[in-house]
mmCIF file with all atom_site columns, C-alpha atoms in Angstrom:
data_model
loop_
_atom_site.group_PDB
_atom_site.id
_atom_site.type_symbol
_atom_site.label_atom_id
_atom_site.label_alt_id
_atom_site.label_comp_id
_atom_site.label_asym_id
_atom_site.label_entity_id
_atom_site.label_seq_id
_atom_site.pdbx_PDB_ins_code
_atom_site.Cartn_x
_atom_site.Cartn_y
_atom_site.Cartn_z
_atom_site.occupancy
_atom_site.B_iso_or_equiv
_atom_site.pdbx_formal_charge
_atom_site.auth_seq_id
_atom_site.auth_comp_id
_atom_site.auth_asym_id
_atom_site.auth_atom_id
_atom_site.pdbx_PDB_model_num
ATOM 1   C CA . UNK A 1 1   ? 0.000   0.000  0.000   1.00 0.00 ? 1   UNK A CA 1
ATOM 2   C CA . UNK A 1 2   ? 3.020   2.363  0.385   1.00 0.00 ? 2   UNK A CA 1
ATOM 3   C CA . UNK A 1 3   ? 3.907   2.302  -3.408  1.00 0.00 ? 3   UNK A CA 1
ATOM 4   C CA . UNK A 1 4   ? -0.045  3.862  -3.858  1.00 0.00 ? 4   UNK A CA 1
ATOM 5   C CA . UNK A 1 5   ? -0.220  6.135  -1.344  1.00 0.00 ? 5   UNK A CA 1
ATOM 6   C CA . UNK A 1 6   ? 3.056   7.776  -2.686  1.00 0.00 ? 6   UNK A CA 1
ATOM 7   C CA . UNK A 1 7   ? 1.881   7.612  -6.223  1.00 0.00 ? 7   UNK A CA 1
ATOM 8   C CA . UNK A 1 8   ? -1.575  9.450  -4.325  1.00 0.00 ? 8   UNK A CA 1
ATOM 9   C CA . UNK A 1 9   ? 0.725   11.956 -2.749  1.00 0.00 ? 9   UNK A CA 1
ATOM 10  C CA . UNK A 1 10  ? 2.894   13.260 -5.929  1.00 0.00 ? 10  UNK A CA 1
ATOM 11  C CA . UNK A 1 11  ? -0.521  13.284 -7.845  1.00 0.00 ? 11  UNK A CA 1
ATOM 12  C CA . UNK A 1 12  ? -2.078  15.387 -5.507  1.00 0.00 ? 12  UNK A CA 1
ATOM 13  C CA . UNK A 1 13  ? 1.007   17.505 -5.233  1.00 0.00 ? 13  UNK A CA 1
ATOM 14  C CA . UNK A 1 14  ? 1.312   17.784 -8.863  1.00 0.00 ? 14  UNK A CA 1
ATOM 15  C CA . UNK A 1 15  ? -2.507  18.537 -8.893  1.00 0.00 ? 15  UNK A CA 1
ATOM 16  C CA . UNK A 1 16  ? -2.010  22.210 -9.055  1.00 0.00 ? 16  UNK A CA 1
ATOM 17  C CA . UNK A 1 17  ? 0.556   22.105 -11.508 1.00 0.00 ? 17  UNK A CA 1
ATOM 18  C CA . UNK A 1 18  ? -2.220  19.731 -13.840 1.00 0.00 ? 18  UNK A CA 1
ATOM 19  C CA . UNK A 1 19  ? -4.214  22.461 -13.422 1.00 0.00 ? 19  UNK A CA 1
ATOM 20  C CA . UNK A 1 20  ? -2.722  25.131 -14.397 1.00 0.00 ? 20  UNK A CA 1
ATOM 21  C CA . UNK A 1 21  ? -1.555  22.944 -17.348 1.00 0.00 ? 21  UNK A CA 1
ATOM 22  C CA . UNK A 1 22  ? -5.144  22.024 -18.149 1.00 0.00 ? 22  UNK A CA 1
ATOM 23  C CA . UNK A 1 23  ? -6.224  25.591 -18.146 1.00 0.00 ? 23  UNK A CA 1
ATOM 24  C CA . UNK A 1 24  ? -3.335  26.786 -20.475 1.00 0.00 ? 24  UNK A CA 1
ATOM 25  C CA . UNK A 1 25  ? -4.128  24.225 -22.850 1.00 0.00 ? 25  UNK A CA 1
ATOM 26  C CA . UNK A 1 26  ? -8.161  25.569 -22.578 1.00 0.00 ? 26  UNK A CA 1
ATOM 27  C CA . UNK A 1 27  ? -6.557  28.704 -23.591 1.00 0.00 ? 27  UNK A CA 1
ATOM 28  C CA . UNK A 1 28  ? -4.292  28.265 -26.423 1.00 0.00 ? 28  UNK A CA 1
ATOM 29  C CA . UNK A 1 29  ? -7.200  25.610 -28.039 1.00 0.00 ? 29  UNK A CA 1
ATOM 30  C CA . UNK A 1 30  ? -9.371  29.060 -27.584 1.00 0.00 ? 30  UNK A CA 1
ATOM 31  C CA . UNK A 1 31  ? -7.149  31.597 -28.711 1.00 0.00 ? 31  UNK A CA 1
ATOM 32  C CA . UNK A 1 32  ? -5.218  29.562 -31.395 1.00 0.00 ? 32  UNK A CA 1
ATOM 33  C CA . UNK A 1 33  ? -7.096  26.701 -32.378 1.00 0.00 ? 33  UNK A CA 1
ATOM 34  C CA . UNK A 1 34  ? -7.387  27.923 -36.033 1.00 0.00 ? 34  UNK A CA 1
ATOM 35  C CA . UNK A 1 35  ? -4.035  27.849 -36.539 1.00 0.00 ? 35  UNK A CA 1
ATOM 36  C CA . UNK A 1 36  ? -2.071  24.388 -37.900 1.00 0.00 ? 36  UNK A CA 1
ATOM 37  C CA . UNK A 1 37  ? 0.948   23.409 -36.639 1.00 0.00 ? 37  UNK A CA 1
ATOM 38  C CA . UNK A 1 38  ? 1.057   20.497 -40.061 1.00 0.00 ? 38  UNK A CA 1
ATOM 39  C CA . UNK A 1 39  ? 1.685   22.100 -42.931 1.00 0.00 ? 39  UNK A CA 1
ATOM 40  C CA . UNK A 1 40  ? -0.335  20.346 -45.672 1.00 0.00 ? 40  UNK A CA 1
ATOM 41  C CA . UNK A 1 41  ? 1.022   18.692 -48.047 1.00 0.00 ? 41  UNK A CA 1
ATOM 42  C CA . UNK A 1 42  ? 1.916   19.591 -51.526 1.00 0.00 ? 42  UNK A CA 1
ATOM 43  C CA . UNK A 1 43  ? -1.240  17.867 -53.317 1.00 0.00 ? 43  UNK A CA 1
ATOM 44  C CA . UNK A 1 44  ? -3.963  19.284 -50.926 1.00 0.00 ? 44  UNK A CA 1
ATOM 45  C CA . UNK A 1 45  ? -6.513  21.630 -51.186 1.00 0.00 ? 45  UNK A CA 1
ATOM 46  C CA . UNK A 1 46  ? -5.246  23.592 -48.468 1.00 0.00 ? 46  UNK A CA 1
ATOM 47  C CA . UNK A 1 47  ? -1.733  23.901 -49.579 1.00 0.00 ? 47  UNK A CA 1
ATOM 48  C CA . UNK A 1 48  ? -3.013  25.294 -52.885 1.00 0.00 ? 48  UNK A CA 1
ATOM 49  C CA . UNK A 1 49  ? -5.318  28.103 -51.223 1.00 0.00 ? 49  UNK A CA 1
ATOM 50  C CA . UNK A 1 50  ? -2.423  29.141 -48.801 1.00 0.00 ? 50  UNK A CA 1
ATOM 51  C CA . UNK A 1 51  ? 0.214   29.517 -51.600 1.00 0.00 ? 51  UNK A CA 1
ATOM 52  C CA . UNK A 1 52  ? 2.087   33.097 -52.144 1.00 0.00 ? 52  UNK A CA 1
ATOM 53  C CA . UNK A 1 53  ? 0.819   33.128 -55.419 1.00 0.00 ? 53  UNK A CA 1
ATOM 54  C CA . UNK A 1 54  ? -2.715  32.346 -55.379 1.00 0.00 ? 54  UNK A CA 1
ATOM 55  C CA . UNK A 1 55  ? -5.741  34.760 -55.849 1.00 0.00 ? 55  UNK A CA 1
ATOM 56  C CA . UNK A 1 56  ? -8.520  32.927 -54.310 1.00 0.00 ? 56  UNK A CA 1
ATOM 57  C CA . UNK A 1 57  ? -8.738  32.214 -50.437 1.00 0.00 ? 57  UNK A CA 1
ATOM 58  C CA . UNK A 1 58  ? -9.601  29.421 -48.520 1.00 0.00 ? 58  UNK A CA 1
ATOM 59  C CA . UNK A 1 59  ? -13.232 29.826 -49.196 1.00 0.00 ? 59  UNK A CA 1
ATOM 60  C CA . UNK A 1 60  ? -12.818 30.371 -52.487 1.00 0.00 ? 60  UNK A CA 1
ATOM 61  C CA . UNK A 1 61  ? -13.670 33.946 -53.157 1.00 0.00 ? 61  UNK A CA 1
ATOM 62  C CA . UNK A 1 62  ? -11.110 36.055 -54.775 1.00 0.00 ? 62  UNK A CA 1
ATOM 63  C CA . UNK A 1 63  ? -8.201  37.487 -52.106 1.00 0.00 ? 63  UNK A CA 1
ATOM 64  C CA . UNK A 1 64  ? -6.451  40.701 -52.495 1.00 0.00 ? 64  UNK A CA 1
ATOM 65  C CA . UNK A 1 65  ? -3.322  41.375 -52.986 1.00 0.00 ? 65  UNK A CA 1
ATOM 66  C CA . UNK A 1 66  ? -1.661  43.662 -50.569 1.00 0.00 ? 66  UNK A CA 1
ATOM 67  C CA . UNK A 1 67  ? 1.859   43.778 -52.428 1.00 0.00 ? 67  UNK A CA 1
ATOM 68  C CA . UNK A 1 68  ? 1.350   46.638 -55.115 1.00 0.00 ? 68  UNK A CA 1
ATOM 69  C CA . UNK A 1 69  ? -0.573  48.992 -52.408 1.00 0.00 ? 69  UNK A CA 1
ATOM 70  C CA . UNK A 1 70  ? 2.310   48.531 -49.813 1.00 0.00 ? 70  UNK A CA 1
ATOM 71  C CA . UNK A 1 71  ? 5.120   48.738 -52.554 1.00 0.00 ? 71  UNK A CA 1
ATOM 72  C CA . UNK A 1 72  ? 3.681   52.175 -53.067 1.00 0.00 ? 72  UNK A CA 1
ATOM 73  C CA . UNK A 1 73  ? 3.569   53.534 -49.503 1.00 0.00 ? 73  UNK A CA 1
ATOM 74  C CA . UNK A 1 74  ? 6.997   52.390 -49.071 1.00 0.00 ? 74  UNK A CA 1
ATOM 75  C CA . UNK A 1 75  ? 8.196   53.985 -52.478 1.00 0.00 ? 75  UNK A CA 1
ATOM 76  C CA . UNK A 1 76  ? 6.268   57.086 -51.205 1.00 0.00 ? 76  UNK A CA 1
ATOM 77  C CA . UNK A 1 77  ? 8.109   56.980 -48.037 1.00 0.00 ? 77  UNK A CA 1
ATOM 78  C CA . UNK A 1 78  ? 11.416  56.828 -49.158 1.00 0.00 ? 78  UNK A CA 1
ATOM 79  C CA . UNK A 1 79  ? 11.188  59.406 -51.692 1.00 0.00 ? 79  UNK A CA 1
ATOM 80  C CA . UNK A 1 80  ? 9.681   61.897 -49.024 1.00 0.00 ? 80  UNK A CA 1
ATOM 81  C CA . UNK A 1 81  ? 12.261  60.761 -46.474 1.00 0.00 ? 81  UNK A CA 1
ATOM 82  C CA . UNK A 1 82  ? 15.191  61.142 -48.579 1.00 0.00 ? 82  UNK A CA 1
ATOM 83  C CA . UNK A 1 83  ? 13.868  64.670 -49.590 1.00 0.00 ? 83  UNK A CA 1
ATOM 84  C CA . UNK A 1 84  ? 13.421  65.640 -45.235 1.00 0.00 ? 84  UNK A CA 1
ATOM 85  C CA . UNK A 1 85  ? 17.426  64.938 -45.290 1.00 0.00 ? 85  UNK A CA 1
ATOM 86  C CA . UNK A 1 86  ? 18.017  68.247 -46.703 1.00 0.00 ? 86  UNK A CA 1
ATOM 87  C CA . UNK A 1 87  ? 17.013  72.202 -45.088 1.00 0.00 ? 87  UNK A CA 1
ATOM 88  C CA . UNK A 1 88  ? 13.865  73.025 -46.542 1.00 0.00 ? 88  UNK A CA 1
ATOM 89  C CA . UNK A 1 89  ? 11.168  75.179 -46.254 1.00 0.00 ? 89  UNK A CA 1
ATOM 90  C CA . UNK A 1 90  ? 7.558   73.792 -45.182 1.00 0.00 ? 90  UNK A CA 1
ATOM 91  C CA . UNK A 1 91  ? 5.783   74.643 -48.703 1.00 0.00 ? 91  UNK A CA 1
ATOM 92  C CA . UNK A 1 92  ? 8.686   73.164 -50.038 1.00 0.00 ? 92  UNK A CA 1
ATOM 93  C CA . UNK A 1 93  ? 7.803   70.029 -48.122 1.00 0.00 ? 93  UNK A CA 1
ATOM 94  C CA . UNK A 1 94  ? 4.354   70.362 -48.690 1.00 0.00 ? 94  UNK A CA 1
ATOM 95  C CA . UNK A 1 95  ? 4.900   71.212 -52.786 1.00 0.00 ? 95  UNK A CA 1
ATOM 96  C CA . UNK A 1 96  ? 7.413   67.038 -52.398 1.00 0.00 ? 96  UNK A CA 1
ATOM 97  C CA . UNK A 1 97  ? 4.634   65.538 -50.428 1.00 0.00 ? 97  UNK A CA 1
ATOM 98  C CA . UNK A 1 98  ? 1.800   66.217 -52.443 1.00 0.00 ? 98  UNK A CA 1
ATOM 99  C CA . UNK A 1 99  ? 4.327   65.588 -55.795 1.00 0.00 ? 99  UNK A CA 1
ATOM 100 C CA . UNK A 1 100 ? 4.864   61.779 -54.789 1.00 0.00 ? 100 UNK A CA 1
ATOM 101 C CA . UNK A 1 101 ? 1.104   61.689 -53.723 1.00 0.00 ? 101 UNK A CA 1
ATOM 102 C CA . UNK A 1 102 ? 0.234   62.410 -57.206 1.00 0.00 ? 102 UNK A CA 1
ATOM 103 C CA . UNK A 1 103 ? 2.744   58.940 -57.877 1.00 0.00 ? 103 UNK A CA 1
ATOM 104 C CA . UNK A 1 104 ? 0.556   56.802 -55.554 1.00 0.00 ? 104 UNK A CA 1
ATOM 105 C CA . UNK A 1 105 ? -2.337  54.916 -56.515 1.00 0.00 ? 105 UNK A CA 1
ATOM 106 C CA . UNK A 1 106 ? -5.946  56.743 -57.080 1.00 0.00 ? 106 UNK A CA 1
ATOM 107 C CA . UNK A 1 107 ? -7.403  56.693 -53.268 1.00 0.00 ? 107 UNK A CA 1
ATOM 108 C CA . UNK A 1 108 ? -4.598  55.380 -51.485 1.00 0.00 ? 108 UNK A CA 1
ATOM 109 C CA . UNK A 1 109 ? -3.123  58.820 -50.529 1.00 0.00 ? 109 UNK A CA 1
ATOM 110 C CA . UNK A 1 110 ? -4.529  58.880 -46.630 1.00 0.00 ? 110 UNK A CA 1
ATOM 111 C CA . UNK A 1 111 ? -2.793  55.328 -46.282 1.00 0.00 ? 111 UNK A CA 1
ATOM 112 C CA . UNK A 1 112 ? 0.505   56.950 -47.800 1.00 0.00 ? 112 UNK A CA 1
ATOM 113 C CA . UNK A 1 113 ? 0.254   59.507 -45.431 1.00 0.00 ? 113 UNK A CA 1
ATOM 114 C CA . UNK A 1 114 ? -0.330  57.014 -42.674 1.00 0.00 ? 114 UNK A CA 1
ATOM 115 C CA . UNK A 1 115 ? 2.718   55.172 -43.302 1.00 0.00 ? 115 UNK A CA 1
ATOM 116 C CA . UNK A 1 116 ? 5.194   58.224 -44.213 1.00 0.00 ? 116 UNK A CA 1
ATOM 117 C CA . UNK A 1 117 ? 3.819   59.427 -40.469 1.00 0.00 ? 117 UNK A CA 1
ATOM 118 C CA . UNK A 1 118 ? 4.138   55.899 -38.636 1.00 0.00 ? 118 UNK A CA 1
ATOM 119 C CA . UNK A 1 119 ? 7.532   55.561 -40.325 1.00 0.00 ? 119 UNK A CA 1
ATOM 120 C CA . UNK A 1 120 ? 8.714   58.577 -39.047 1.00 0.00 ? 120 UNK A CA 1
ATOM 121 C CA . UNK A 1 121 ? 7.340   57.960 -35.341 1.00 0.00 ? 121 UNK A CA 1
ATOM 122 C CA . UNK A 1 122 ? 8.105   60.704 -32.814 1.00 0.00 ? 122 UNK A CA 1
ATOM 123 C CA . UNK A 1 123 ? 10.952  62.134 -35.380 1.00 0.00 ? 123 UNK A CA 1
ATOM 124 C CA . UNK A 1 124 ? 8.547   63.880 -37.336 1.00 0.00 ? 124 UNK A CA 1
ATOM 125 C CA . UNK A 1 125 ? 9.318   67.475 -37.076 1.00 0.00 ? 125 UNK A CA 1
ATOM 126 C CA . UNK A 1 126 ? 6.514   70.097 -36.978 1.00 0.00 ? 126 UNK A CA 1
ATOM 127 C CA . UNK A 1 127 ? 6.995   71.025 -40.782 1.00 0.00 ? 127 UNK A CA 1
ATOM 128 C CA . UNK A 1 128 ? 5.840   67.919 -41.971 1.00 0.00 ? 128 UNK A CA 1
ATOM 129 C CA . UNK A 1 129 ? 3.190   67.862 -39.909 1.00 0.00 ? 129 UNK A CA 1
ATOM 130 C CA . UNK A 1 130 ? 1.818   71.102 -41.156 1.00 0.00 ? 130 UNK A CA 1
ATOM 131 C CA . UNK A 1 131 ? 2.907   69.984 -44.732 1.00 0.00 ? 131 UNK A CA 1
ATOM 132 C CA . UNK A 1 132 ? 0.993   66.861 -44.325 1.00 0.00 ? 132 UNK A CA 1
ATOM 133 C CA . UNK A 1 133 ? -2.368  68.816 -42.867 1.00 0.00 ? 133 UNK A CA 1
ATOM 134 C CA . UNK A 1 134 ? -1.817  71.695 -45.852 1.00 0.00 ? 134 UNK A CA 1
ATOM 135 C CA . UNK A 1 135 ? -2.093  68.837 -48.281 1.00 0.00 ? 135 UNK A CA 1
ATOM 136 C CA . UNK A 1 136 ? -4.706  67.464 -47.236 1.00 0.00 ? 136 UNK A CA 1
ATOM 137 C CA . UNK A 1 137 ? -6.701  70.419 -47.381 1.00 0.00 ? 137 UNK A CA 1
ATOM 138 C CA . UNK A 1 138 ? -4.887  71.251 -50.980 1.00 0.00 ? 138 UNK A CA 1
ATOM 139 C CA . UNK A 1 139 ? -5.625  68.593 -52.273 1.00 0.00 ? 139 UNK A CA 1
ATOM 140 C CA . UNK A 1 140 ? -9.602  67.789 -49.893 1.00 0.00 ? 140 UNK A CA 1
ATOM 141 C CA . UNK A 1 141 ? -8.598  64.552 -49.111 1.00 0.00 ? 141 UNK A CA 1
ATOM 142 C CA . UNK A 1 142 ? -11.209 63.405 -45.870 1.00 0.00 ? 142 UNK A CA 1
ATOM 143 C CA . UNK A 1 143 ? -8.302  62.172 -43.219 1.00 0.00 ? 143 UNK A CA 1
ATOM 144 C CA . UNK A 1 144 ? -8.896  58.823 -41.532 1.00 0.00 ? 144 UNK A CA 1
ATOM 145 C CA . UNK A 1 145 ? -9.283  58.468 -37.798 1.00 0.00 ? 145 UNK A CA 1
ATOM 146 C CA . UNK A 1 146 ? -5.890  56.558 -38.008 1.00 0.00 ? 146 UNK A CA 1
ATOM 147 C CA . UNK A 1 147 ? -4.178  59.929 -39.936 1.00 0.00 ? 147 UNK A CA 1
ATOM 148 C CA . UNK A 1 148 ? -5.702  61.732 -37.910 1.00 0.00 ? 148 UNK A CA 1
ATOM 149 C CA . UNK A 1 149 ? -4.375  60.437 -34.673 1.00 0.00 ? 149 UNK A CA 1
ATOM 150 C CA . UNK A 1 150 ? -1.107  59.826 -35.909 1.00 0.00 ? 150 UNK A CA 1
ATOM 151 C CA . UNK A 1 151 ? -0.853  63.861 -36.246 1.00 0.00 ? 151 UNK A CA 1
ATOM 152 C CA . UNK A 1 152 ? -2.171  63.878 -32.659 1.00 0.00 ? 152 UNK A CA 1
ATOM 153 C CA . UNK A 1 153 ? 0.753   62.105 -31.628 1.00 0.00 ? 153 UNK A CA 1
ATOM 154 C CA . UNK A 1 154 ? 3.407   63.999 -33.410 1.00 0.00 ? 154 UNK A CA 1
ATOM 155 C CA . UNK A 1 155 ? 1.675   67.478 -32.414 1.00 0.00 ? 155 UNK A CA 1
ATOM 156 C CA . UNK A 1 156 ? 1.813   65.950 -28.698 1.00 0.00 ? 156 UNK A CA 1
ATOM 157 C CA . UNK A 1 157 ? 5.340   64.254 -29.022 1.00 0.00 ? 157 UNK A CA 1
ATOM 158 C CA . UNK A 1 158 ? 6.416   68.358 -29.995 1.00 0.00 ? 158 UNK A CA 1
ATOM 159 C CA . UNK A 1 159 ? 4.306   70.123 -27.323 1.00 0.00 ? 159 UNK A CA 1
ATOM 160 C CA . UNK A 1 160 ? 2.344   71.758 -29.843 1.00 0.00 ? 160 UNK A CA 1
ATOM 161 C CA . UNK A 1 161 ? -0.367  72.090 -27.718 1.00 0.00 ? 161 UNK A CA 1
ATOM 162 C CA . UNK A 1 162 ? -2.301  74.693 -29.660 1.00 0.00 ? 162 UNK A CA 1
ATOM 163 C CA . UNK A 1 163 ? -1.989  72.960 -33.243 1.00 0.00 ? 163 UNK A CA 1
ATOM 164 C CA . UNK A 1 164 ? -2.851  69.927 -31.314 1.00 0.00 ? 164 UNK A CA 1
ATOM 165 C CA . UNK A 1 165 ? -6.270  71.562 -29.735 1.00 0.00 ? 165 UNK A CA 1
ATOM 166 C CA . UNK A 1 166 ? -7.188  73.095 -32.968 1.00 0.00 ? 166 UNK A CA 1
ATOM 167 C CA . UNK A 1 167 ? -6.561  69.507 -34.755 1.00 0.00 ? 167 UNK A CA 1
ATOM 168 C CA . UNK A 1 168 ? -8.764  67.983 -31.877 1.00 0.00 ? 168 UNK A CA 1
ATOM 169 C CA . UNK A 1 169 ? -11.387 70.262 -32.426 1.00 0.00 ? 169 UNK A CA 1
ATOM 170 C CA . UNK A 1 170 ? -11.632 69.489 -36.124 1.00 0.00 ? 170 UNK A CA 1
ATOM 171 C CA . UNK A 1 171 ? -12.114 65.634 -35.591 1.00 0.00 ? 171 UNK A CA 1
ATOM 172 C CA . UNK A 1 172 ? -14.705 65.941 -33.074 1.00 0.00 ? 172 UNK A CA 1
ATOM 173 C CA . UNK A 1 173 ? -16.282 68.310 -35.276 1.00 0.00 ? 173 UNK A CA 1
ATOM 174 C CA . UNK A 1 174 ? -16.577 66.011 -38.445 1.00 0.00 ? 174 UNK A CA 1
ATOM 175 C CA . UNK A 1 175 ? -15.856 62.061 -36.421 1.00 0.00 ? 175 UNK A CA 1
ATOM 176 C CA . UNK A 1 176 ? -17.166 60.363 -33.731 1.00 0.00 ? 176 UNK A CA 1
ATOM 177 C CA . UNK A 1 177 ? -13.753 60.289 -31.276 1.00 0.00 ? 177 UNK A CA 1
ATOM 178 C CA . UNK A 1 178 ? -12.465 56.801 -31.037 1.00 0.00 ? 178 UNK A CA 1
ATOM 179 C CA . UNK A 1 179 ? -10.704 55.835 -27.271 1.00 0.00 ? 179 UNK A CA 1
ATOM 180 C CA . UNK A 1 180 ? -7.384  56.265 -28.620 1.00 0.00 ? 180 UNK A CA 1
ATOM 181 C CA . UNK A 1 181 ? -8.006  59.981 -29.448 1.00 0.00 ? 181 UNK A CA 1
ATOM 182 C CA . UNK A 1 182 ? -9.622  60.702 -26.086 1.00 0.00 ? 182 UNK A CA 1
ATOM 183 C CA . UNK A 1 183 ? -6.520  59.374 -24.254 1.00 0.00 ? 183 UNK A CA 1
ATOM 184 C CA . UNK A 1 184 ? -4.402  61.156 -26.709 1.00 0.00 ? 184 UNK A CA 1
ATOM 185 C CA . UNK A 1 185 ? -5.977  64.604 -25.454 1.00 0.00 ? 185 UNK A CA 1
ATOM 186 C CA . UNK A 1 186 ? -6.229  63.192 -21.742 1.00 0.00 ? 186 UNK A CA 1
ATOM 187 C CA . UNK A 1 187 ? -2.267  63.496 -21.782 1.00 0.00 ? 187 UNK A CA 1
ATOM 188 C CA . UNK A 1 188 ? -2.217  66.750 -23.898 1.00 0.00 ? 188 UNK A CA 1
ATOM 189 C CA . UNK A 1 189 ? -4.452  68.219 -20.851 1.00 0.00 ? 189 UNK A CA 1
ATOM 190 C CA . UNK A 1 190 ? -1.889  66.363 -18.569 1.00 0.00 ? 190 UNK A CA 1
ATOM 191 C CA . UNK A 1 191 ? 1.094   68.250 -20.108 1.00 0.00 ? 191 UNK A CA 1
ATOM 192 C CA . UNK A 1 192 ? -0.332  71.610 -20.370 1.00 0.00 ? 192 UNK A CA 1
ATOM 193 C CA . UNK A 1 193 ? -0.990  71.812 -16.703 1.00 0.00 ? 193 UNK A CA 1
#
C-alpha cells in the first residue's frame, strides 16, 4: 500500500501544476485553435489556397493582394524621407509631399500619409506635420481616424499644444472620437498643466 499512497501523494502535489496545465491548454485551443501546426502537403486543397501566389482564399472567393498597395507607400516613403534629409522650407515640403502623392495609386493617398507618419514615429518634425495637414486640405482629401491620430501624436510628441487643440477640435467636429483619441488629449491636458 506504500507504493499507492506515494503515487496518491505526488498526484495530488502535482494537482495544481495539472491544473494550471489544463487551463493553459483551454486557452491556447481558444485563442489559437485555427491555426495548424502540419503544414499540408503539396497535393492538398489547403496547400493550394495558402500559396504566395494564389488569388482565391480558402473559401474560395477572390483574395487581395496587398503587395502593389504597400510597394507604393513604401516607395512614397522613401522618396519623401530622402527629400526631409536636406534644409527646406515647409511649402517646399508640402509642394514634395503632395508631388509623390500624385505617384501613388488613385485613393490610397490617406494610407501613404499614414505610413510616411508611422515611419517617421516621434521624429517627425513640426513642418511635416503642417505639410501633411496643408495637403490634405490642398488637395480635400477626408483624413482617416488613423491619420488623424497619428498627427495627434506627433503634435503631442512636440508640445504643440495649440496645433494639437485646434486639430482635436476638427475631428470631433466632423468624427465620432475613437478611445485612442480621447486618451491622446487626456495626456495633452496632462502636459499643459
Amino acid at each position: 500500500m506504500s507504493i499507492l499512497e506515494a503515487a496518491l501523494d505526488a498526484f495530488f502535489g502535482a494537482q495544481t501544476e495539472v491544473i494550471i496545465f489544463m487551463i493553459a491548454i483551454c486557452f491556447h485551443s481558444l485563442f489559437f485553435g485555427s491555426y495548424r501546426v502540419i503544414v499540408p502537403a503539396k497535393g492538398s486543397k489547403l496547400a493550394k489556397d495558402l500559396k504566395p501566389g494564389s488569388t482565391r482564399g480558402r473559401d474560395g472567393s477572390p483574395r487581395k493582394s496587398l503587395q502593389p498597395a504597400s510597394h507604393t507607400h513604401s516607395t512614397f516613403v522613401r522618396a519623401v524621407s530622402s527629400f526631409l534629409r536636406g534644409d527646406h522650407r515647409k511649402e517646399e515640403v508640402s509642394l514634395e509631399i503632395s508631388k509623390q502623392l500624385e505617384l501613388c495609386a488613385v485613393g490610397m493617398e490617406i494610407e501613404a500619409l499614414e505610413a510616411l507618419l508611422s515611419t517617421m514615429g516621434k521624429s517627425a518634425s513640426a513642418k511635416v506635420l503642417i505639410s501633411v495637414r496643408g495637403v490634405l486640405q490642398m488637395r480635400g482629401l477626408q483624413p482617416s481616424v488613423r491619420l488623424y491620430e497619428l498627427l495627434l501624436r506627433g503634435y503631442l510628441a512636440l508640445r504643440l499644444l495649440d496645433d494639437f487643440s485646434e486639430l482635436l477640435a476638427e475631428i470631433e467636429a466632423r468624427v465620432a472620437v475613437p478611445p485612442s483619441i480621447k486618451v491622446l488629449a487626456l495626456r495633452a491636458a496632462i502636459q499643459a498643466s
